[in-house]
Coordinates of C-alpha atoms in Angstrom, one line a residue:
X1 CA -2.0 -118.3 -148.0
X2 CA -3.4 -116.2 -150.6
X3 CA -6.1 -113.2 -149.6
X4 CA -7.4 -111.3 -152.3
X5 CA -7.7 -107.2 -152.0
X6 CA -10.5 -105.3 -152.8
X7 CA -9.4 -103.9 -156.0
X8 CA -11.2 -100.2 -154.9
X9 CA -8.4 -100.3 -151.9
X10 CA -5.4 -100.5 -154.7
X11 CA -3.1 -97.4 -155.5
X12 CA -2.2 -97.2 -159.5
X13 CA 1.3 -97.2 -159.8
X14 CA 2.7 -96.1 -163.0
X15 CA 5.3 -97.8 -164.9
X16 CA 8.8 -96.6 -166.0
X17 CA 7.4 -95.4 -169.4
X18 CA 5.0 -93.1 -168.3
X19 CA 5.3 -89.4 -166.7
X20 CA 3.9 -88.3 -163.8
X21 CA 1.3 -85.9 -163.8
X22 CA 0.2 -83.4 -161.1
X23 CA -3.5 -84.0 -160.5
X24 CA -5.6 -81.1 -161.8
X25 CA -7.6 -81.0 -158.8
X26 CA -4.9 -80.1 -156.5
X27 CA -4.2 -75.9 -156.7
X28 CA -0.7 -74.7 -157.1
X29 CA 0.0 -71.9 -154.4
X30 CA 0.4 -68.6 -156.1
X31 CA 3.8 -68.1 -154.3
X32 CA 5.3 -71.5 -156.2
X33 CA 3.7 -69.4 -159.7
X34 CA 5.4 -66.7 -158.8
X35 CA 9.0 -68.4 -158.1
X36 CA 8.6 -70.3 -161.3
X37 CA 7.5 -67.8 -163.5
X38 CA 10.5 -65.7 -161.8
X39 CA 13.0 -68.5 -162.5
X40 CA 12.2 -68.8 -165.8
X41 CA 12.6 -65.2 -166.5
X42 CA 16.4 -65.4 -165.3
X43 CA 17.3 -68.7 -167.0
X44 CA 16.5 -66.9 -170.2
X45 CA 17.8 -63.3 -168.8
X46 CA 20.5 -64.1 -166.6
X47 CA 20.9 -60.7 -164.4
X48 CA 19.2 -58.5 -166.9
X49 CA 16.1 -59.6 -164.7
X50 CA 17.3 -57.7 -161.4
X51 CA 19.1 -54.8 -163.7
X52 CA 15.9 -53.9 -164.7
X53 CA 14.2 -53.4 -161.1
X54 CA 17.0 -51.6 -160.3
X55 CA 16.8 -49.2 -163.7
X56 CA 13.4 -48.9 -163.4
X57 CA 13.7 -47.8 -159.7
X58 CA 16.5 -46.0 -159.0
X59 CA 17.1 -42.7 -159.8
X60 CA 19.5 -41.4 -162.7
X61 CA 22.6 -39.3 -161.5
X62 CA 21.7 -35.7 -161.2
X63 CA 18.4 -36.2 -160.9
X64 CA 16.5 -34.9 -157.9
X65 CA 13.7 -36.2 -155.9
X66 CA 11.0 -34.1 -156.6
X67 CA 11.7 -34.9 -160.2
X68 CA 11.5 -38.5 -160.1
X69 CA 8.7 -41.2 -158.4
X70 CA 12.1 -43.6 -158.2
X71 CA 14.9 -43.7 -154.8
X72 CA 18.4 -43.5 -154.8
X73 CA 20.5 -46.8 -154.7
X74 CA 20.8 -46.4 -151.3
X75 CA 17.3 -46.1 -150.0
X76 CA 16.8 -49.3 -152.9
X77 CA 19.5 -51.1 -151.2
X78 CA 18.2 -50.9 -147.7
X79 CA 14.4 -51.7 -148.9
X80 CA 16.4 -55.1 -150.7
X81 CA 18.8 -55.6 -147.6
X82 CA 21.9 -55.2 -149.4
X83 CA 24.8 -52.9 -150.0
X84 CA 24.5 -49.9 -152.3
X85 CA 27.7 -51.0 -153.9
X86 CA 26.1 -53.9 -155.1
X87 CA 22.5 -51.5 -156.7
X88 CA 25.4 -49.9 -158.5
X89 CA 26.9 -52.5 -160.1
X90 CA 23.9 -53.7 -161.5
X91 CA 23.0 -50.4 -162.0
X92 CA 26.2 -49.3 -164.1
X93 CA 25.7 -52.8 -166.3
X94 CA 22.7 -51.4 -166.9
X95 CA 23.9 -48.1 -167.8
X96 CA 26.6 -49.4 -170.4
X97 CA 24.5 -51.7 -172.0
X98 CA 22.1 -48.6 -172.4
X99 CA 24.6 -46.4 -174.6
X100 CA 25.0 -49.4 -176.9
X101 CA 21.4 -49.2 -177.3
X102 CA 20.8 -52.9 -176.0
X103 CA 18.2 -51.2 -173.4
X104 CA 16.4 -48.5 -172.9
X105 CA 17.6 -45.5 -170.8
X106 CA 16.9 -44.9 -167.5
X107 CA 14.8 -41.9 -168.1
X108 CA 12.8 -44.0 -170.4
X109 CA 11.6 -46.3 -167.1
X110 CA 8.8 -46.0 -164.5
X111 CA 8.5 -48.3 -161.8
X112 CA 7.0 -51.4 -162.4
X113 CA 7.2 -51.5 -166.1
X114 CA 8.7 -54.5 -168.1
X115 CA 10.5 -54.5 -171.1
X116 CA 12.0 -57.1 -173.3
X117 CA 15.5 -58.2 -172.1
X118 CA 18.7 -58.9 -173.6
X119 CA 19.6 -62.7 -173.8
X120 CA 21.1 -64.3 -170.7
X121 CA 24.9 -64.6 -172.3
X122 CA 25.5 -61.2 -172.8
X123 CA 24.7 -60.5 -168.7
X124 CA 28.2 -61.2 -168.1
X125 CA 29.8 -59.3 -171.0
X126 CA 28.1 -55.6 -169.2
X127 CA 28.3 -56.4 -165.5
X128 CA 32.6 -56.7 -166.2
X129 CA 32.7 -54.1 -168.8
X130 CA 34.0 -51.4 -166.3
X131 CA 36.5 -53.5 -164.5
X132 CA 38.0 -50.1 -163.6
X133 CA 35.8 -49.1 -160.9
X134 CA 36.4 -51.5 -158.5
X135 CA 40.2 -50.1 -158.2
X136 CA 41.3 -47.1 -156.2
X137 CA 41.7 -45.4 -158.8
X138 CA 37.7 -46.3 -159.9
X139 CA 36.3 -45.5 -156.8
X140 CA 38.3 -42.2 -157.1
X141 CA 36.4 -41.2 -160.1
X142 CA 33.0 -42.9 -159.3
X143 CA 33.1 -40.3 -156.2
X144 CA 34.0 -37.6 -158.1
X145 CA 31.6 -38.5 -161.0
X146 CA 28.8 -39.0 -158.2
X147 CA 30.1 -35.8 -156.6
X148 CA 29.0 -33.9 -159.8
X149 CA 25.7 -35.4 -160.1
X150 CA 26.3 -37.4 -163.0
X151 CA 26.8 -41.3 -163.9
X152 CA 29.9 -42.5 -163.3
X153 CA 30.5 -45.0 -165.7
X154 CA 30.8 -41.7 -167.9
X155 CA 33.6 -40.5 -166.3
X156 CA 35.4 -44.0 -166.0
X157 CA 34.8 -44.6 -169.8
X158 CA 36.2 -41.0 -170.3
X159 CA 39.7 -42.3 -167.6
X160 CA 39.8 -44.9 -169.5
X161 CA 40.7 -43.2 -173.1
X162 CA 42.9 -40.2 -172.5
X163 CA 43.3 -40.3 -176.7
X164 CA 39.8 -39.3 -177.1
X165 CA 39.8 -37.1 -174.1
X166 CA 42.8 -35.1 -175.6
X167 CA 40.9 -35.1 -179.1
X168 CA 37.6 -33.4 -178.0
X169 CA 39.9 -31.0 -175.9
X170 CA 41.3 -30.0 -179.0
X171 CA 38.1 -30.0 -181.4
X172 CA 36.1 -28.6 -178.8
X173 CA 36.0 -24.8 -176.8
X174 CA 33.3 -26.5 -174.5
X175 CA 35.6 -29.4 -174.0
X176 CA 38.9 -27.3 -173.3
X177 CA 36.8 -24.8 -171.0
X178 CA 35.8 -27.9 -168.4
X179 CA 39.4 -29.1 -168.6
X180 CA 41.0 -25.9 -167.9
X181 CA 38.3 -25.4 -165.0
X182 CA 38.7 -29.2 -163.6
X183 CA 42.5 -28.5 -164.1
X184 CA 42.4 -25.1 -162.0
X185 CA 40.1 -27.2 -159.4
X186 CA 42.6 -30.1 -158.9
X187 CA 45.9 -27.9 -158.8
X188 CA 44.5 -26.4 -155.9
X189 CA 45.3 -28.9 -153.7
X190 CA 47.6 -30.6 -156.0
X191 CA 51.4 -29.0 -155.3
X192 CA 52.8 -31.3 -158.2
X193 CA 50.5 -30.7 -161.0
X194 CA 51.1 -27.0 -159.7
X195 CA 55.1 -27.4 -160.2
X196 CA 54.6 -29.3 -163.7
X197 CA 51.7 -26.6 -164.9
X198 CA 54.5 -24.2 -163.9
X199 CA 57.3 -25.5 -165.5
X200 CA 55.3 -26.2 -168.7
X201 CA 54.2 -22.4 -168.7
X202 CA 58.0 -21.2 -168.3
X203 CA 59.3 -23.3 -171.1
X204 CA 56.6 -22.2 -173.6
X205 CA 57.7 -18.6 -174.9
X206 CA 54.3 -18.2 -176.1
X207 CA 52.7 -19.3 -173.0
X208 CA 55.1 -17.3 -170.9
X209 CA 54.1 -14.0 -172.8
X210 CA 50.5 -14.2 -171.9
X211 CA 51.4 -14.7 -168.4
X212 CA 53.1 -11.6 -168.1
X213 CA 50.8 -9.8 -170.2
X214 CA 47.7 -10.9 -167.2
X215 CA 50.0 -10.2 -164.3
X216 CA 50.2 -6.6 -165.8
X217 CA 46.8 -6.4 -166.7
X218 CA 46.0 -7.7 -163.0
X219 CA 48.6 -5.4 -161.5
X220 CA 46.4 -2.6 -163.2
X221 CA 43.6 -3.3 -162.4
X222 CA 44.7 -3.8 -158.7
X223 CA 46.4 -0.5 -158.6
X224 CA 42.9 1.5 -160.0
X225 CA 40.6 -1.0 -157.2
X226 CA 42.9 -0.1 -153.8
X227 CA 42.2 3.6 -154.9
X228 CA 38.4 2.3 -154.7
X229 CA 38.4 0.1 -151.9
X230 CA 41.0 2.1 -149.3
X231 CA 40.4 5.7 -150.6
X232 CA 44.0 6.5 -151.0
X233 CA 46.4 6.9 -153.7
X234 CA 50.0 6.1 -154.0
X235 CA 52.3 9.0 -155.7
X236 CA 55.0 8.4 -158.5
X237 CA 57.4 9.1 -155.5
X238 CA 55.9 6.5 -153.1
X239 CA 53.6 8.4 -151.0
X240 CA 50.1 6.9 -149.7
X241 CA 48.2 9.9 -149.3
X242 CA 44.1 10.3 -149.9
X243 CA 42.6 10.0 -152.9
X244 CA 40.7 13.6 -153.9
X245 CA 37.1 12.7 -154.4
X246 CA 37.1 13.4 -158.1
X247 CA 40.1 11.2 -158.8
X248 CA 38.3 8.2 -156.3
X249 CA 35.2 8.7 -158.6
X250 CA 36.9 8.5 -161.8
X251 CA 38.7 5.3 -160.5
X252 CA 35.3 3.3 -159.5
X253 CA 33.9 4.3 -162.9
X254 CA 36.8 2.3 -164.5
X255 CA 36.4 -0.5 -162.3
X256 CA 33.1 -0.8 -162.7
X257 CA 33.5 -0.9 -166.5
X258 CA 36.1 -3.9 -165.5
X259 CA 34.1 -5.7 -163.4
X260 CA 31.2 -5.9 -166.0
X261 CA 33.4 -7.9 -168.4
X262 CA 32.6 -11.4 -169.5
X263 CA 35.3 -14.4 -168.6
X264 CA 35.6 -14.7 -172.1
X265 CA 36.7 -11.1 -172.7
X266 CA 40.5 -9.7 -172.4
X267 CA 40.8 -7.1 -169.6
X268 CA 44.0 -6.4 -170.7
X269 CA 43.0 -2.9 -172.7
X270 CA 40.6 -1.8 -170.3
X271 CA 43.0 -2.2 -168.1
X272 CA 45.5 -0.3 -169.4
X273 CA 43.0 2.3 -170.3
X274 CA 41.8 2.4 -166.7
X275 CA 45.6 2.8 -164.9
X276 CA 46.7 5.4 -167.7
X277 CA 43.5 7.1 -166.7
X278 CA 44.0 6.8 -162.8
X279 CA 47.8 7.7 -162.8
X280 CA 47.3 11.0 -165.0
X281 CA 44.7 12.0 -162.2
X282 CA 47.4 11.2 -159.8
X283 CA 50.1 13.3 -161.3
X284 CA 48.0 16.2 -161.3
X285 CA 46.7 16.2 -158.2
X286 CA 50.3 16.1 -156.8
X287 CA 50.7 18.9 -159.0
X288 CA 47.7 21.0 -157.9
X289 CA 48.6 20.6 -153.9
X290 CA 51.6 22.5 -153.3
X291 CA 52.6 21.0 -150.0
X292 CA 52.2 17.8 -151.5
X293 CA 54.4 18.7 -154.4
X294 CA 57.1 20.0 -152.5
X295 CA 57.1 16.5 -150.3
X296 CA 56.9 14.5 -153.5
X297 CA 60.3 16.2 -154.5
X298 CA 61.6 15.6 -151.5
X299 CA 60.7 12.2 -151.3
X300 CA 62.2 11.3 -155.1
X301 CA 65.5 13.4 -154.0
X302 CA 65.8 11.0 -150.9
X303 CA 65.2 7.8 -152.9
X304 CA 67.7 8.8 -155.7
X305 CA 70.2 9.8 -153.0
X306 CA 69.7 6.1 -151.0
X307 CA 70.5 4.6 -154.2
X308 CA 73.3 6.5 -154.7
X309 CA 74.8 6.2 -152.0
X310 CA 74.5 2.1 -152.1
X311 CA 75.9 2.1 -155.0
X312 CA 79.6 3.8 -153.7
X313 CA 79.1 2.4 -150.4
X314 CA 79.8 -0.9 -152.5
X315 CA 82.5 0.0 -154.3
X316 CA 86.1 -1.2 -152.6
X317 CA 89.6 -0.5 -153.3
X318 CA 91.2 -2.9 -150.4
X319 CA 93.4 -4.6 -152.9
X320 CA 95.9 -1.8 -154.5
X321 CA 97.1 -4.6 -157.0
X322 CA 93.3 -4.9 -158.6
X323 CA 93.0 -1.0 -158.5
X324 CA 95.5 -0.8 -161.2
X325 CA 94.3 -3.4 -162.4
X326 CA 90.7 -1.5 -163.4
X327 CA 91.9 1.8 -164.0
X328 CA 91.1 4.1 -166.6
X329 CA 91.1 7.5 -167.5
X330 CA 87.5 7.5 -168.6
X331 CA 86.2 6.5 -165.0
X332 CA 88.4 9.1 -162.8
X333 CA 87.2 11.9 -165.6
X334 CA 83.6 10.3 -164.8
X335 CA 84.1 10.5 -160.9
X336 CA 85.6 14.2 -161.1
X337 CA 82.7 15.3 -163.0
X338 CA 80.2 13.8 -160.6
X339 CA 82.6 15.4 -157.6
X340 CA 81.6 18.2 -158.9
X341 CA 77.9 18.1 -159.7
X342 CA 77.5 16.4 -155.6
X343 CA 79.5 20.0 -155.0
X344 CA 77.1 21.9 -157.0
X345 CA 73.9 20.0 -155.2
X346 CA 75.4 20.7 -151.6
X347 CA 76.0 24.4 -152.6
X348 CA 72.1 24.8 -153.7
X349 CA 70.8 23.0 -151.2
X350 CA 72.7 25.2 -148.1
X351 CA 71.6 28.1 -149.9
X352 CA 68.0 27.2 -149.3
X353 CA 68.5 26.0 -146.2
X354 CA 67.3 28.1 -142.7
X355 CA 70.4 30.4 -141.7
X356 CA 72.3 29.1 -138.9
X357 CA 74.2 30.7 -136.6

C-alpha cells in the first residue's frame, strides 16, 4: 500500500554534493567564538600565543612591584594552575626570541595588549634554544641569575660561551671588575678554586710581587690602626706599652686619610707614609721616657742574648772524628775573640750591678 505524505511534514535532505550550512537563525554561544577565534590564533602562532600572556604579564627580572602593574611567574602560575617552572619556560622563549628582535621586550608590554606574532614554526626553534637550563648545572645559574635580580637566560647564554666571556674580560675594566668580585664571592666557599687561585698567584712572578707589596701595605696600615683602635703602641724592642696622646692622634689622622681612599686607589704609599710617620713617633717617645728607655735596652739586650745563646746551645762536638773534620784556624780565632768580648760584657755589667756582700 502506498500512503502519500503531506509534503509540509518532509525534512530536505541534502545530497552528497552540497555543504552543510549552519542556519542563520540559530546564535553561536560567545564561549564557542571565543575558542575558535583562540584556536585559530595558535594554529597560525603555535606557543607564541601563550608566550605573549605570559610577557605581557609577568614581571621582568629585577623589577619590583611597585614598579610594574604585572606579577611574578609565580603568583601567574598559581592564577593559571600550573608550575612556575613551566611560566618560565615560556617566559625565557620569549626572552630569547626578544634579543633577536623577533618580539618586543618585556618592558615594551602592558597587560592585555596584543601584538603581531612570529609564525607558528619558529615556536619550537626558541622554546629549546636554552637546552642548558634544564641541567644541574642550568638550574645552578638560573638561581643565581634570579638571585641577582636579573634574567637568566643572560647568564646561561653568558655559561654557555666562556670565549666571549674571556674576551670582554679582557677588553673591558667593567667586565674584569664583576669577574674579579664574582671570583672573590665564589672562592669563599670554594676551597679548590681557593688552592688553584693560589697556585696561579705563586707561579706568576709578577703576580706574586703585588701580593707581597699589599700584605706590606696591609701590615702598615694594621700596625698605625691597633695604635687607634687599642691605644697602645708596640716598641722597636717588643714592648706593648700606651700610646702618648699626641702620638694616638697623629696615628688616627693617617688612618683616616687611609680610610678615605677609593677601591680603585693604591694604599700602598699612604701607607708607607702613615707607618714611617707612626714608628718615628714611637722612637721618640721611647726616647723622651727614661724609664721606658732604660727597659727598652734591657729588653733588646735580653732578646739578643736568647738568640745567642740558641745559637751555641746548638752547636755539638759529640763526634771527635767530624771535629777535625771542620776545623779551622779562622773559627777558633773567631770564638776567642768573642771569649773575650762575653768577658768584657760580664765585667761591665757586674760593675753596674748593686754591691753584694
Amino acid at each position: 500500500m502506498t500512503v502519500a505524505l503531506d509534503p509540509s511534514e518532509t525534512t530536505a535532505v541534502p545530497s552528497p554534493s552540497e555543504e552543510w550550512v549552519e542556519p542563520a537563525a540559530r546564535p553561536v554561544p560567545e564561549v564557542i567564538v571565543r575558542d575558535a577565534r583562540e584556536f585559530g590564533i595558535y594554529a597560525r602562532t603555535g606557543g607564541w600565543a601563550f608566550a605573549l600572556k605570559v610577557a605581557r604579564s609577568v614581571r621582568p627580572g629585577g623589577q619590583s612591584a611597585a614598579d610594574s602593574p604585572k606579577v611574578s611567574a609565580k603568583a601567574f602560575g598559581e592564577l593559571a594552575g600550573c608550575s612556575a617552572e613551566r611560566v618560565m619556560r615560556y617566559y625565557k622563549a620569549w626572552d630569547t626570541a626578544a634579543d633577536d628582535g623577533l618580539v618586543p621586550q618585556f618592558e615594551a608590554l602592558t597587560p592585555g595588549e596584543d601584538v603581531e606574532l612570529p609564525d607558528a614554526d619558529v615556536w619550537l626553534s626558541y622554546y629549546a634554544s636554552r637546552s642548558s637550563a634544564s641541567s644541574v648545572r642550568g638550574h645552578a645559574i638560573t638561581a643565581a641569575a634570579e638571585a641577582e635580580g636579573i634574567r637568566p637566560t643572560k647568564a646561561l647564554e653568558v655559561a654557555e660561551n666562556p670565549t666571549a666571556l674571556r674576551a670582554a674580560i679582557l677588553a673591558d675594566p667593567g667586565t674584569a671588575e664583576a669577574a674579579r668580585t664574582a671570583l672573590l664571592d665564589r672562592m669563599k666557599e670554594d676551597s679548590a678554586l681557593q688552592t688553584e687561585m693560589a697556585r696561579a698567584i705563586a707561579r706568576t712572578d709578577v703576580l706574586k710581587k703585588a701580593v707581597a707589596e699589599e700584605n706590606k701595605a696591609a701590615d702598615r696600615i694594621g700596625y698605625v690602626r691597633q695604635i687607634v683602635e687599642n691605644g697602645q703602641i708596640r716598641t722597636p724592642a717588643g714592648q706593648t706599652v700606651d700610646a702618648p696622646a699626641e702620638l694616638r692622634a697623629e696615628a688616627e689622622r693617617h688612618l683616616s686619610l687611609i680610610d678615605e681612599l677609593d677601591d680603585s686607589e693604591q694604599a700602598g704609599e699612604w701607607a708607607g707614609e702613615a707607618y714611617q710617620a707612626v714608628k718615628g713617633l714611637v722612637v721618640r717617645a721611647v726616647e723622651e721616657d727614661p724609664e721606658l728607655r732604660v727597659q727598652e735596652r734591657r729588653t733588646k739586650f735580653y732578646s739578643s742574648l736568647q738568640k745567642a745563646t740558641k745559637v751555641f746551645e746548638e752547636l755539638t762536638f759529640d763526634d771527635a772524628a767530624e771535629v777535625d773534620a771542620i776545623y779551622e784556624d779562622d773559627m777558633v780565632q773567631r770564638l776567642e775573640a768573642l771569649q773575650q768580648a762575653i768577658a768584657t760584657c760580664i765585667t761591665a755589667l757586674r760593675k753596674s750591678s748593686p754591691a753584694t756582700e
